[in-house]
PDB file of N, CA and C in Angstrom:
ATOM      1  N   ALA A  72    -101.980 176.604-161.777  1.00  0.00           N
ATOM      2  CA  ALA A  72    -101.242 177.408-160.809  1.00  0.00           C
ATOM      3  C   ALA A  72    -100.193 178.245-161.511  1.00  0.00           C
ATOM      4  N   GLY A  73     -99.501 177.650-162.451  1.00  0.00           N
ATOM      5  CA  GLY A  73     -98.472 178.375-163.181  1.00  0.00           C
ATOM      6  C   GLY A  73     -99.061 179.518-163.989  1.00  0.00           C
ATOM      7  N   GLU A  74    -100.237 179.309-164.552  1.00  0.00           N
ATOM      8  CA  GLU A  74    -100.886 180.371-165.321  1.00  0.00           C
ATOM      9  C   GLU A  74    -101.266 181.530-164.427  1.00  0.00           C
ATOM     10  N   LEU A  75    -101.748 181.242-163.242  1.00  0.00           N
ATOM     11  CA  LEU A  75    -102.110 182.300-162.291  1.00  0.00           C
ATOM     12  C   LEU A  75    -100.873 183.082-161.922  1.00  0.00           C
ATOM     13  N   GLU A  76     -99.779 182.417-161.635  1.00  0.00           N
ATOM     14  CA  GLU A  76     -98.532 183.081-161.268  1.00  0.00           C
ATOM     15  C   GLU A  76     -98.019 183.930-162.433  1.00  0.00           C
ATOM     16  N   THR A  77     -98.047 183.390-163.648  1.00  0.00           N
ATOM     17  CA  THR A  77     -97.554 184.123-164.809  1.00  0.00           C
ATOM     18  C   THR A  77     -98.384 185.378-165.058  1.00  0.00           C
ATOM     19  N   GLY A  78     -99.698 185.276-164.960  1.00  0.00           N
ATOM     20  CA  GLY A  78    -100.555 186.420-165.187  1.00  0.00           C
ATOM     21  C   GLY A  78    -100.353 187.503-164.146  1.00  0.00           C
ATOM     22  N   LYS A  79     -99.942 187.149-162.973  1.00  0.00           N
ATOM     23  CA  LYS A  79     -99.753 188.063-161.876  1.00  0.00           C
ATOM     24  C   LYS A  79     -98.421 188.800-161.948  1.00  0.00           C
ATOM     25  N   LYS A  80     -97.440 188.222-162.648  1.00  0.00           N
ATOM     26  CA  LYS A  80     -96.097 188.795-162.655  1.00  0.00           C
ATOM     27  C   LYS A  80     -96.046 190.221-163.190  1.00  0.00           C
ATOM     28  N   ALA A  81     -96.932 190.571-164.097  1.00  0.00           N
ATOM     29  CA  ALA A  81     -96.912 191.916-164.656  1.00  0.00           C
ATOM     30  C   ALA A  81     -97.429 192.947-163.661  1.00  0.00           C
ATOM     31  N   LEU A  82     -98.067 192.500-162.606  1.00  0.00           N
ATOM     32  CA  LEU A  82     -98.623 193.392-161.597  1.00  0.00           C
ATOM     33  C   LEU A  82     -97.719 193.417-160.375  1.00  0.00           C
ATOM     34  N   ASN A  83     -97.901 194.405-159.495  1.00  0.00           N
ATOM     35  CA  ASN A  83     -97.015 194.547-158.348  1.00  0.00           C
ATOM     36  C   ASN A  83     -97.608 194.283-156.975  1.00  0.00           C
ATOM     37  N   PRO A  84     -98.843 193.884-156.852  1.00  0.00           N
ATOM     38  CA  PRO A  84     -99.372 193.665-155.501  1.00  0.00           C
ATOM     39  C   PRO A  84     -98.921 192.328-154.926  1.00  0.00           C
ATOM     40  N   THR A  85     -99.154 192.175-153.637  1.00  0.00           N
ATOM     41  CA  THR A  85     -98.969 190.888-152.980  1.00  0.00           C
ATOM     42  C   THR A  85    -100.316 190.191-153.011  1.00  0.00           C
ATOM     43  N   ILE A  86    -100.344 188.975-153.539  1.00  0.00           N
ATOM     44  CA  ILE A  86    -101.596 188.226-153.646  1.00  0.00           C
ATOM     45  C   ILE A  86    -101.419 186.911-152.904  1.00  0.00           C
ATOM     46  N   SER A  87    -102.362 186.627-152.020  1.00  0.00           N
ATOM     47  CA  SER A  87    -102.347 185.341-151.330  1.00  0.00           C
ATOM     48  C   SER A  87    -103.705 184.687-151.550  1.00  0.00           C
ATOM     49  N   ILE A  88    -103.711 183.372-151.417  1.00  0.00           N
ATOM     50  CA  ILE A  88    -104.938 182.596-151.575  1.00  0.00           C
ATOM     51  C   ILE A  88    -105.086 181.701-150.354  1.00  0.00           C
ATOM     52  N   GLU A  89    -106.300 181.561-149.886  1.00  0.00           N
ATOM     53  CA  GLU A  89    -106.571 180.745-148.711  1.00  0.00           C
ATOM     54  C   GLU A  89    -107.644 179.714-149.031  1.00  0.00           C
ATOM     55  N   LYS A  90    -107.396 178.484-148.603  1.00  0.00           N
ATOM     56  CA  LYS A  90    -108.357 177.389-148.762  1.00  0.00           C
ATOM     57  C   LYS A  90    -108.347 176.578-147.483  1.00  0.00           C
ATOM     58  N   GLU A  91    -109.502 176.411-146.884  1.00  0.00           N
ATOM     59  CA  GLU A  91    -109.656 175.605-145.670  1.00  0.00           C
ATOM     60  C   GLU A  91    -108.667 175.989-144.579  1.00  0.00           C
ATOM     61  N   GLY A  92    -108.463 177.303-144.390  1.00  0.00           N
ATOM     62  CA  GLY A  92    -107.602 177.803-143.325  1.00  0.00           C
ATOM     63  C   GLY A  92    -106.123 177.850-143.651  1.00  0.00           C
ATOM     64  N   LYS A  93    -105.721 177.325-144.816  1.00  0.00           N
ATOM     65  CA  LYS A  93    -104.313 177.361-145.212  1.00  0.00           C
ATOM     66  C   LYS A  93    -104.130 178.494-146.219  1.00  0.00           C
ATOM     67  N   LYS A  94    -103.245 179.430-145.899  1.00  0.00           N
ATOM     68  CA  LYS A  94    -103.028 180.613-146.719  1.00  0.00           C
ATOM     69  C   LYS A  94    -101.613 180.582-147.284  1.00  0.00           C
ATOM     70  N   VAL A  95    -101.477 180.804-148.601  1.00  0.00           N
ATOM     71  CA  VAL A  95    -100.163 180.817-149.226  1.00  0.00           C
ATOM     72  C   VAL A  95    -100.015 182.037-150.129  1.00  0.00           C
ATOM     73  N   ASP A  96     -98.785 182.437-150.324  1.00  0.00           N
ATOM     74  CA  ASP A  96     -98.415 183.527-151.221  1.00  0.00           C
ATOM     75  C   ASP A  96     -98.458 182.992-152.650  1.00  0.00           C
ATOM     76  N   CYS A  97     -99.131 183.677-153.535  1.00  0.00           N
ATOM     77  CA  CYS A  97     -99.245 183.217-154.920  1.00  0.00           C
ATOM     78  C   CYS A  97     -97.906 183.213-155.658  1.00  0.00           C
ATOM     79  N   ARG A  98     -96.889 183.864-155.095  1.00  0.00           N
ATOM     80  CA  ARG A  98     -95.559 183.832-155.711  1.00  0.00           C
ATOM     81  C   ARG A  98     -94.851 182.499-155.471  1.00  0.00           C
ATOM     82  N   LYS A  99     -95.348 181.724-154.532  1.00  0.00           N
ATOM     83  CA  LYS A  99     -94.747 180.434-154.173  1.00  0.00           C
ATOM     84  C   LYS A  99     -95.480 179.333-154.937  1.00  0.00           C
ATOM     85  N   LEU A 100     -94.972 179.009-156.115  1.00  0.00           N
ATOM     86  CA  LEU A 100     -95.658 178.101-157.020  1.00  0.00           C
ATOM     87  C   LEU A 100     -95.925 176.733-156.386  1.00  0.00           C
ATOM     88  N   LEU A 101     -94.964 176.149-155.717  1.00  0.00           N
ATOM     89  CA  LEU A 101     -95.180 174.831-155.113  1.00  0.00           C
ATOM     90  C   LEU A 101     -96.230 174.889-153.997  1.00  0.00           C
ATOM     91  N   ALA A 102     -96.201 175.945-153.213  1.00  0.00           N
ATOM     92  CA  ALA A 102     -97.207 176.100-152.150  1.00  0.00           C
ATOM     93  C   ALA A 102     -98.591 176.281-152.773  1.00  0.00           C
ATOM     94  N   LEU A 103     -98.648 177.048-153.839  1.00  0.00           N
ATOM     95  CA  LEU A 103     -99.905 177.297-154.548  1.00  0.00           C
ATOM     96  C   LEU A 103    -100.466 175.992-155.087  1.00  0.00           C
ATOM     97  N   MET A 104     -99.618 175.199-155.705  1.00  0.00           N
ATOM     98  CA  MET A 104    -100.047 173.908-156.228  1.00  0.00           C
ATOM     99  C   MET A 104    -100.452 172.964-155.084  1.00  0.00           C
ATOM    100  N   GLY A 105     -99.765 173.092-153.954  1.00  0.00           N
ATOM    101  CA  GLY A 105    -100.034 172.241-152.805  1.00  0.00           C
ATOM    102  C   GLY A 105    -101.413 172.448-152.210  1.00  0.00           C
ATOM    103  N   LEU A 106    -102.039 173.586-152.472  1.00  0.00           N
ATOM    104  CA  LEU A 106    -103.399 173.799-151.969  1.00  0.00           C
ATOM    105  C   LEU A 106    -104.390 172.848-152.651  1.00  0.00           C
ATOM    106  N   GLY A 107    -104.062 172.442-153.865  1.00  0.00           N
ATOM    107  CA  GLY A 107    -104.936 171.504-154.557  1.00  0.00           C
ATOM    108  C   GLY A 107    -106.303 172.072-154.897  1.00  0.00           C
ATOM    109  N   VAL A 108    -106.369 173.324-155.263  1.00  0.00           N
ATOM    110  CA  VAL A 108    -107.649 173.965-155.572  1.00  0.00           C
ATOM    111  C   VAL A 108    -108.213 173.370-156.855  1.00  0.00           C
ATOM    112  N   LYS A 109    -109.460 172.969-156.767  1.00  0.00           N
ATOM    113  CA  LYS A 109    -110.163 172.395-157.919  1.00  0.00           C
ATOM    114  C   LYS A 109    -111.515 173.097-158.063  1.00  0.00           C
ATOM    115  N   LYS A 110    -112.110 172.878-159.214  1.00  0.00           N
ATOM    116  CA  LYS A 110    -113.434 173.461-159.482  1.00  0.00           C
ATOM    117  C   LYS A 110    -114.402 173.086-158.361  1.00  0.00           C
ATOM    118  N   GLY A 111    -115.083 174.081-157.849  1.00  0.00           N
ATOM    119  CA  GLY A 111    -116.061 173.875-156.798  1.00  0.00           C
ATOM    120  C   GLY A 111    -115.524 174.167-155.398  1.00  0.00           C
ATOM    121  N   HIS A 112    -114.203 174.274-155.259  1.00  0.00           N
ATOM    122  CA  HIS A 112    -113.626 174.615-153.947  1.00  0.00           C
ATOM    123  C   HIS A 112    -113.816 176.095-153.681  1.00  0.00           C
ATOM    124  N   GLU A 113    -114.024 176.430-152.420  1.00  0.00           N
ATOM    125  CA  GLU A 113    -114.142 177.825-152.027  1.00  0.00           C
ATOM    126  C   GLU A 113    -112.771 178.333-151.580  1.00  0.00           C
ATOM    127  N   VAL A 114    -112.347 179.437-152.164  1.00  0.00           N
ATOM    128  CA  VAL A 114    -111.067 180.050-151.813  1.00  0.00           C
ATOM    129  C   VAL A 114    -111.275 181.542-151.572  1.00  0.00           C
ATOM    130  N   THR A 115    -110.344 182.132-150.847  1.00  0.00           N
ATOM    131  CA  THR A 115    -110.366 183.572-150.594  1.00  0.00           C
ATOM    132  C   THR A 115    -109.029 184.149-151.038  1.00  0.00           C
ATOM    133  N   PHE A 116    -109.087 185.190-151.843  1.00  0.00           N
ATOM    134  CA  PHE A 116    -107.890 185.906-152.264  1.00  0.00           C
ATOM    135  C   PHE A 116    -107.738 187.173-151.436  1.00  0.00           C
ATOM    136  N   THR A 117    -106.500 187.483-151.081  1.00  0.00           N
ATOM    137  CA  THR A 117    -106.173 188.753-150.448  1.00  0.00           C
ATOM    138  C   THR A 117    -105.189 189.457-151.372  1.00  0.00           C
ATOM    139  N   ILE A 118    -105.524 190.679-151.763  1.00  0.00           N
ATOM    140  CA  ILE A 118    -104.691 191.453-152.688  1.00  0.00           C
ATOM    141  C   ILE A 118    -104.345 192.768-152.013  1.00  0.00           C
ATOM    142  N   GLU A 119    -103.033 193.024-151.861  1.00  0.00           N
ATOM    143  CA  GLU A 119    -102.567 194.240-151.183  1.00  0.00           C
ATOM    144  C   GLU A 119    -101.439 194.873-151.965  1.00  0.00           C
ATOM    145  N   GLY A 120    -101.415 196.195-151.958  1.00  0.00           N
ATOM    146  CA  GLY A 120    -100.315 196.919-152.589  1.00  0.00           C
ATOM    147  C   GLY A 120    -100.731 197.611-153.868  1.00  0.00           C
ATOM    148  N   ALA A 121     -99.718 198.001-154.643  1.00  0.00           N
ATOM    149  CA  ALA A 121     -99.955 198.712-155.902  1.00  0.00           C
ATOM    150  C   ALA A 121    -100.719 197.844-156.881  1.00  0.00           C
ATOM    151  N   ASP A 122    -101.511 198.451-157.712  1.00  0.00           N
ATOM    152  CA  ASP A 122    -102.249 197.768-158.769  1.00  0.00           C
ATOM    153  C   ASP A 122    -103.297 196.788-158.241  1.00  0.00           C
ATOM    154  N   GLU A 123    -103.854 197.040-157.059  1.00  0.00           N
ATOM    155  CA  GLU A 123    -104.838 196.122-156.487  1.00  0.00           C
ATOM    156  C   GLU A 123    -106.029 195.893-157.414  1.00  0.00           C
ATOM    157  N   GLU A 124    -106.551 196.966-157.988  1.00  0.00           N
ATOM    158  CA  GLU A 124    -107.725 196.843-158.856  1.00  0.00           C
ATOM    159  C   GLU A 124    -107.409 195.996-160.088  1.00  0.00           C
ATOM    160  N   ALA A 125    -106.289 196.265-160.733  1.00  0.00           N
ATOM    161  CA  ALA A 125    -105.893 195.495-161.913  1.00  0.00           C
ATOM    162  C   ALA A 125    -105.660 194.031-161.551  1.00  0.00           C
ATOM    163  N   ALA A 126    -105.048 193.801-160.405  1.00  0.00           N
ATOM    164  CA  ALA A 126    -104.805 192.425-159.963  1.00  0.00           C
ATOM    165  C   ALA A 126    -106.117 191.718-159.683  1.00  0.00           C
ATOM    166  N   TYR A 127    -107.053 192.412-159.047  1.00  0.00           N
ATOM    167  CA  TYR A 127    -108.365 191.824-158.774  1.00  0.00           C
ATOM    168  C   TYR A 127    -109.028 191.397-160.088  1.00  0.00           C
ATOM    169  N   GLU A 128    -109.001 192.281-161.058  1.00  0.00           N
ATOM    170  CA  GLU A 128    -109.613 191.971-162.363  1.00  0.00           C
ATOM    171  C   GLU A 128    -108.940 190.769-163.004  1.00  0.00           C
ATOM    172  N   ALA A 129    -107.602 190.708-162.962  1.00  0.00           N
ATOM    173  CA  ALA A 129    -106.866 189.601-163.576  1.00  0.00           C
ATOM    174  C   ALA A 129    -107.164 188.277-162.871  1.00  0.00           C
ATOM    175  N   VAL A 130    -107.177 188.287-161.542  1.00  0.00           N
ATOM    176  CA  VAL A 130    -107.459 187.075-160.772  1.00  0.00           C
ATOM    177  C   VAL A 130    -108.908 186.637-161.016  1.00  0.00           C
ATOM    178  N   SER A 131    -109.844 187.576-161.014  1.00  0.00           N
ATOM    179  CA  SER A 131    -111.247 187.249-161.252  1.00  0.00           C
ATOM    180  C   SER A 131    -111.439 186.619-162.618  1.00  0.00           C
ATOM    181  N   LYS A 132    -110.828 187.198-163.627  1.00  0.00           N
ATOM    182  CA  LYS A 132    -110.947 186.656-164.985  1.00  0.00           C
ATOM    183  C   LYS A 132    -110.336 185.261-165.060  1.00  0.00           C
ATOM    184  N   PHE A 133    -109.165 185.076-164.454  1.00  0.00           N
ATOM    185  CA  PHE A 133    -108.535 183.762-164.470  1.00  0.00           C
ATOM    186  C   PHE A 133    -109.443 182.713-163.823  1.00  0.00           C
ATOM    187  N   MET A 134    -109.997 183.051-162.677  1.00  0.00           N
ATOM    188  CA  MET A 134    -110.828 182.086-161.965  1.00  0.00           C
ATOM    189  C   MET A 134    -112.093 181.759-162.753  1.00  0.00           C
ATOM    190  N   GLN A 135    -112.705 182.743-163.347  1.00  0.00           N
ATOM    191  CA  GLN A 135    -113.911 182.515-164.151  1.00  0.00           C
ATOM    192  C   GLN A 135    -113.610 181.671-165.379  1.00  0.00           C
ATOM    193  N   ASP A 136    -112.470 181.935-166.003  1.00  0.00           N
ATOM    194  CA  ASP A 136    -112.115 181.203-167.220  1.00  0.00           C
ATOM    195  C   ASP A 136    -111.639 179.777-166.976  1.00  0.00           C
ATOM    196  N   ASN A 137    -111.059 179.520-165.797  1.00  0.00           N
ATOM    197  CA  ASN A 137    -110.402 178.244-165.565  1.00  0.00           C
ATOM    198  C   ASN A 137    -111.021 177.363-164.489  1.00  0.00           C
ATOM    199  N   LEU A 138    -111.798 177.911-163.632  1.00  0.00           N
ATOM    200  CA  LEU A 138    -112.399 177.078-162.587  1.00  0.00           C
ATOM    201  C   LEU A 138    -113.873 177.204-162.682  1.00  0.00           C
TER     202      LEU A 138
END
C-alpha cells in the first residue's frame, strides 16, 4: 500500500480503489491498507484529474509487478 501511495505522489490525479463495494482514496494510507487487497482479489481503480494517463500506466505497472 505504501509503495502504491509513494508512486502516485509524483502525479496529480485523484485515485480511488474499490473492493467489494468499499471505495477509498489512495491518499489515505490506513484506509488503503484496510481494504486488505491480496493477490487474486478483484479491485476497481478510478482515476480523475490531471495526468490520468500517466497515473493509469503507473497503477497498472504496480499491480502487474506486485499482485
